Amino acid sequence: MHLIENLSEKNNADPTLVKAICIAENIQRPSWIRRLENILGRFKPEATYGIMQVTSKKPISDKESIKQAIEQFFKDSSHMNFNKKIKSVERYNSDQKYIFFVEEIYRYITPES
């Protein structure tokens, strides 16, 4: 999780939001599926890869997908209100069930203040 916190700090992203998405993605696409996608990706011109399912012309690692997702979708999210954070999730994946799932994970793992 240090990777998420370091990259989030560098990009002013909300690390809890990124972690919630990683959890949701890992449940939907466990590591064995991602490994299979990387193997099959050598035969496709473009696909989504890594835990964050980032579009790429070649297979990328989970770490690289986290880095790219933060830079593309969640940069500057650390000071957003909750509704704007959820809008950034919607830009990332517009499926309403997915958004609700991430919302629930986010609320569950949000540190108590």
PDB file of C-alpha atoms in Angstrom:
ATOM      1  CA  MET A   1       0.000   0.000   0.000  1.00  0.00           C
ATOM      2  CA  HIS A   2       2.993   2.303   0.257  1.00  0.00           C
ATOM      3  CA  LEU A   3       2.960   2.597  -3.522  1.00  0.00           C
ATOM      4  CA  ILE A   4      -0.598   3.939  -3.506  1.00  0.00           C
ATOM      5  CA  GLU A   5       0.150   6.388  -0.720  1.00  0.00           C
ATOM      6  CA  ASN A   6       3.358   7.632  -2.362  1.00  0.00           C
ATOM      7  CA  LEU A   7       1.821   8.022  -5.818  1.00  0.00           C
ATOM      8  CA  SER A   8      -1.307   9.605  -4.344  1.00  0.00           C
ATOM      9  CA  GLU A   9       0.739  12.139  -2.414  1.00  0.00           C
ATOM     10  CA  LYS A  10       2.789  12.957  -5.524  1.00  0.00           C
ATOM     11  CA  ASN A  11      -0.401  13.493  -7.569  1.00  0.00           C
ATOM     12  CA  ASN A  12      -2.563  15.036  -4.828  1.00  0.00           C
ATOM     13  CA  ALA A  13      -4.922  12.047  -5.137  1.00  0.00           C
ATOM     14  CA  ASP A  14      -7.100  10.599  -2.390  1.00  0.00           C
ATOM     15  CA  PRO A  15      -5.288   7.379  -1.353  1.00  0.00           C
ATOM     16  CA  THR A  16      -8.438   5.959   0.248  1.00  0.00           C
ATOM     17  CA  LEU A  17     -10.322   6.347  -3.032  1.00  0.00           C
ATOM     18  CA  VAL A  18      -7.513   4.654  -4.961  1.00  0.00           C
ATOM     19  CA  LYS A  19      -7.424   1.807  -2.417  1.00  0.00           C
ATOM     20  CA  ALA A  20     -11.218   1.385  -2.663  1.00  0.00           C
ATOM     21  CA  ILE A  21     -10.944   1.046  -6.438  1.00  0.00           C
ATOM     22  CA  CYS A  22      -8.044  -1.409  -6.127  1.00  0.00           C
ATOM     23  CA  ILE A  23     -10.116  -3.537  -3.764  1.00  0.00           C
ATOM     24  CA  ALA A  24     -13.130  -3.480  -6.098  1.00  0.00           C
ATOM     25  CA  GLU A  25     -10.979  -4.303  -9.120  1.00  0.00           C
ATOM     26  CA  ASN A  26      -9.159  -7.104  -7.314  1.00  0.00           C
ATOM     27  CA  ILE A  27     -12.476  -8.688  -6.343  1.00  0.00           C
ATOM     28  CA  GLN A  28     -13.750  -8.438  -9.922  1.00  0.00           C
ATOM     29  CA  ARG A  29     -10.433  -9.461 -11.542  1.00  0.00           C
ATOM     30  CA  PRO A  30      -8.224 -11.484  -9.218  1.00  0.00           C
ATOM     31  CA  SER A  31      -4.493 -11.717  -9.906  1.00  0.00           C
ATOM     32  CA  TRP A  32      -4.762 -15.026 -11.794  1.00  0.00           C
ATOM     33  CA  ILE A  33      -7.129 -13.434 -14.314  1.00  0.00           C
ATOM     34  CA  ARG A  34      -4.810 -10.436 -14.708  1.00  0.00           C
ATOM     35  CA  ARG A  35      -1.886 -12.794 -15.386  1.00  0.00           C
ATOM     36  CA  LEU A  36      -3.945 -14.538 -18.052  1.00  0.00           C
ATOM     37  CA  GLU A  37      -4.896 -11.175 -19.577  1.00  0.00           C
ATOM     38  CA  ASN A  38      -1.201 -10.258 -19.788  1.00  0.00           C
ATOM     39  CA  ILE A  39      -0.446 -13.482 -21.658  1.00  0.00           C
ATOM     40  CA  LEU A  40      -3.361 -13.028 -24.054  1.00  0.00           C
ATOM     41  CA  GLY A  41      -2.490  -9.340 -24.446  1.00  0.00           C
ATOM     42  CA  ARG A  42       0.528 -10.218 -26.536  1.00  0.00           C
ATOM     43  CA  PHE A  43      -1.901 -11.083 -29.328  1.00  0.00           C
ATOM     44  CA  LYS A  44      -4.167  -8.016 -29.090  1.00  0.00           C
ATOM     45  CA  PRO A  45      -3.523  -4.513 -30.412  1.00  0.00           C
ATOM     46  CA  GLU A  46      -4.949  -2.895 -27.239  1.00  0.00           C
ATOM     47  CA  ALA A  47      -6.626  -4.021 -24.018  1.00  0.00           C
ATOM     48  CA  THR A  48      -6.934  -3.162 -20.319  1.00  0.00           C
ATOM     49  CA  TYR A  49      -4.258  -4.379 -17.919  1.00  0.00           C
ATOM     50  CA  GLY A  50      -3.213  -4.435 -14.308  1.00  0.00           C
ATOM     51  CA  ILE A  51      -5.272  -4.189 -11.169  1.00  0.00           C
ATOM     52  CA  MET A  52      -6.631  -0.801 -12.275  1.00  0.00           C
ATOM     53  CA  GLN A  53      -7.536  -2.074 -15.787  1.00  0.00           C
ATOM     54  CA  VAL A  54      -5.763   0.738 -17.641  1.00  0.00           C
ATOM     55  CA  THR A  55      -5.938   0.716 -21.437  1.00  0.00           C
ATOM     56  CA  SER A  56      -2.572  -0.001 -23.013  1.00  0.00           C
ATOM     57  CA  LYS A  57      -1.134  -1.282 -26.282  1.00  0.00           C
ATOM     58  CA  LYS A  58       0.961  -3.787 -24.329  1.00  0.00           C
ATOM     59  CA  PRO A  59       0.594  -5.628 -21.025  1.00  0.00           C
ATOM     60  CA  ILE A  60       1.530  -3.571 -17.954  1.00  0.00           C
ATOM     61  CA  SER A  61       2.032  -4.496 -14.304  1.00  0.00           C
ATOM     62  CA  ASP A  62      -0.356  -3.838 -11.442  1.00  0.00           C
ATOM     63  CA  LYS A  63       2.029  -1.135 -10.182  1.00  0.00           C
ATOM     64  CA  GLU A  64       2.143   0.602 -13.548  1.00  0.00           C
ATOM     65  CA  SER A  65      -1.640   0.433 -13.842  1.00  0.00           C
ATOM     66  CA  ILE A  66      -2.030   2.088 -10.425  1.00  0.00           C
ATOM     67  CA  LYS A  67       0.384   4.840 -11.453  1.00  0.00           C
ATOM     68  CA  GLN A  68      -1.407   5.479 -14.745  1.00  0.00           C
ATOM     69  CA  ALA A  69      -4.903   5.361 -13.228  1.00  0.00           C
ATOM     70  CA  ILE A  70      -3.958   7.885 -10.553  1.00  0.00           C
ATOM     71  CA  GLU A  71      -2.458  10.213 -13.177  1.00  0.00           C
ATOM     72  CA  GLN A  72      -5.385   9.824 -15.612  1.00  0.00           C
ATOM     73  CA  PHE A  73      -8.414   9.708 -13.318  1.00  0.00           C
ATOM     74  CA  PHE A  74      -7.693  10.599  -9.697  1.00  0.00           C
ATOM     75  CA  LYS A  75      -5.085  13.353  -9.771  1.00  0.00           C
ATOM     76  CA  ASP A  76      -6.068  16.269  -7.493  1.00  0.00           C
ATOM     77  CA  SER A  77      -8.899  14.275  -5.882  1.00  0.00           C
ATOM     78  CA  SER A  78      -7.604  14.582  -2.322  1.00  0.00           C
ATOM     79  CA  HIS A  79      -9.430  17.845  -1.601  1.00  0.00           C
ATOM     80  CA  MET A  80     -12.598  17.082  -3.551  1.00  0.00           C
ATOM     81  CA  ASN A  81     -15.848  16.632  -1.733  1.00  0.00           C
ATOM     82  CA  PHE A  82     -17.315  13.131  -1.729  1.00  0.00           C
ATOM     83  CA  ASN A  83     -19.683  13.754  -4.666  1.00  0.00           C
ATOM     84  CA  LYS A  84     -16.840  14.967  -6.894  1.00  0.00           C
ATOM     85  CA  LYS A  85     -14.780  11.933  -5.910  1.00  0.00           C
ATOM     86  CA  ILE A  86     -17.637   9.697  -6.981  1.00  0.00           C
ATOM     87  CA  LYS A  87     -17.818  11.606 -10.294  1.00  0.00           C
ATOM     88  CA  SER A  88     -14.150  10.740 -10.859  1.00  0.00           C
ATOM     89  CA  VAL A  89     -15.034   7.080 -10.234  1.00  0.00           C
ATOM     90  CA  GLU A  90     -17.833   7.442 -12.781  1.00  0.00           C
ATOM     91  CA  ARG A  91     -15.334   8.735 -15.366  1.00  0.00           C
ATOM     92  CA  TYR A  92     -13.176   5.705 -14.578  1.00  0.00           C
ATOM     93  CA  ASN A  93     -16.066   3.185 -14.825  1.00  0.00           C
ATOM     94  CA  SER A  94     -19.610   4.356 -15.497  1.00  0.00           C
ATOM     95  CA  ASP A  95     -21.369   1.149 -14.405  1.00  0.00           C
ATOM     96  CA  GLN A  96     -23.735   2.147 -11.589  1.00  0.00           C
ATOM     97  CA  LYS A  97     -23.290  -1.116  -9.660  1.00  0.00           C
ATOM     98  CA  TYR A  98     -19.530  -0.643  -9.803  1.00  0.00           C
ATOM     99  CA  ILE A  99     -19.790   2.951  -8.567  1.00  0.00           C
ATOM    100  CA  PHE A 100     -22.017   1.851  -5.676  1.00  0.00           C
ATOM    101  CA  PHE A 101     -19.561  -0.955  -4.848  1.00  0.00           C
ATOM    102  CA  VAL A 102     -16.608   1.479  -4.759  1.00  0.00           C
ATOM    103  CA  GLU A 103     -18.663   3.926  -2.667  1.00  0.00           C
ATOM    104  CA  GLU A 104     -19.400   1.254  -0.074  1.00  0.00           C
ATOM    105  CA  ILE A 105     -15.768   0.115   0.051  1.00  0.00           C
ATOM    106  CA  TYR A 106     -14.637   3.752   0.382  1.00  0.00           C
ATOM    107  CA  ARG A 107     -16.979   4.367   3.300  1.00  0.00           C
ATOM    108  CA  TYR A 108     -15.877   1.143   4.971  1.00  0.00           C
ATOM    109  CA  ILE A 109     -12.145   1.867   4.764  1.00  0.00           C
ATOM    110  CA  THR A 110     -12.281   5.628   5.356  1.00  0.00           C
ATOM    111  CA  PRO A 111     -10.278   6.450   8.461  1.00  0.00           C
ATOM    112  CA  GLU A 112     -12.301   7.704  11.388  1.00  0.00           C
ATOM    113  CA  SER A 113     -11.772  11.404  12.024  1.00  0.00           C
TER     114      SER A 113
END
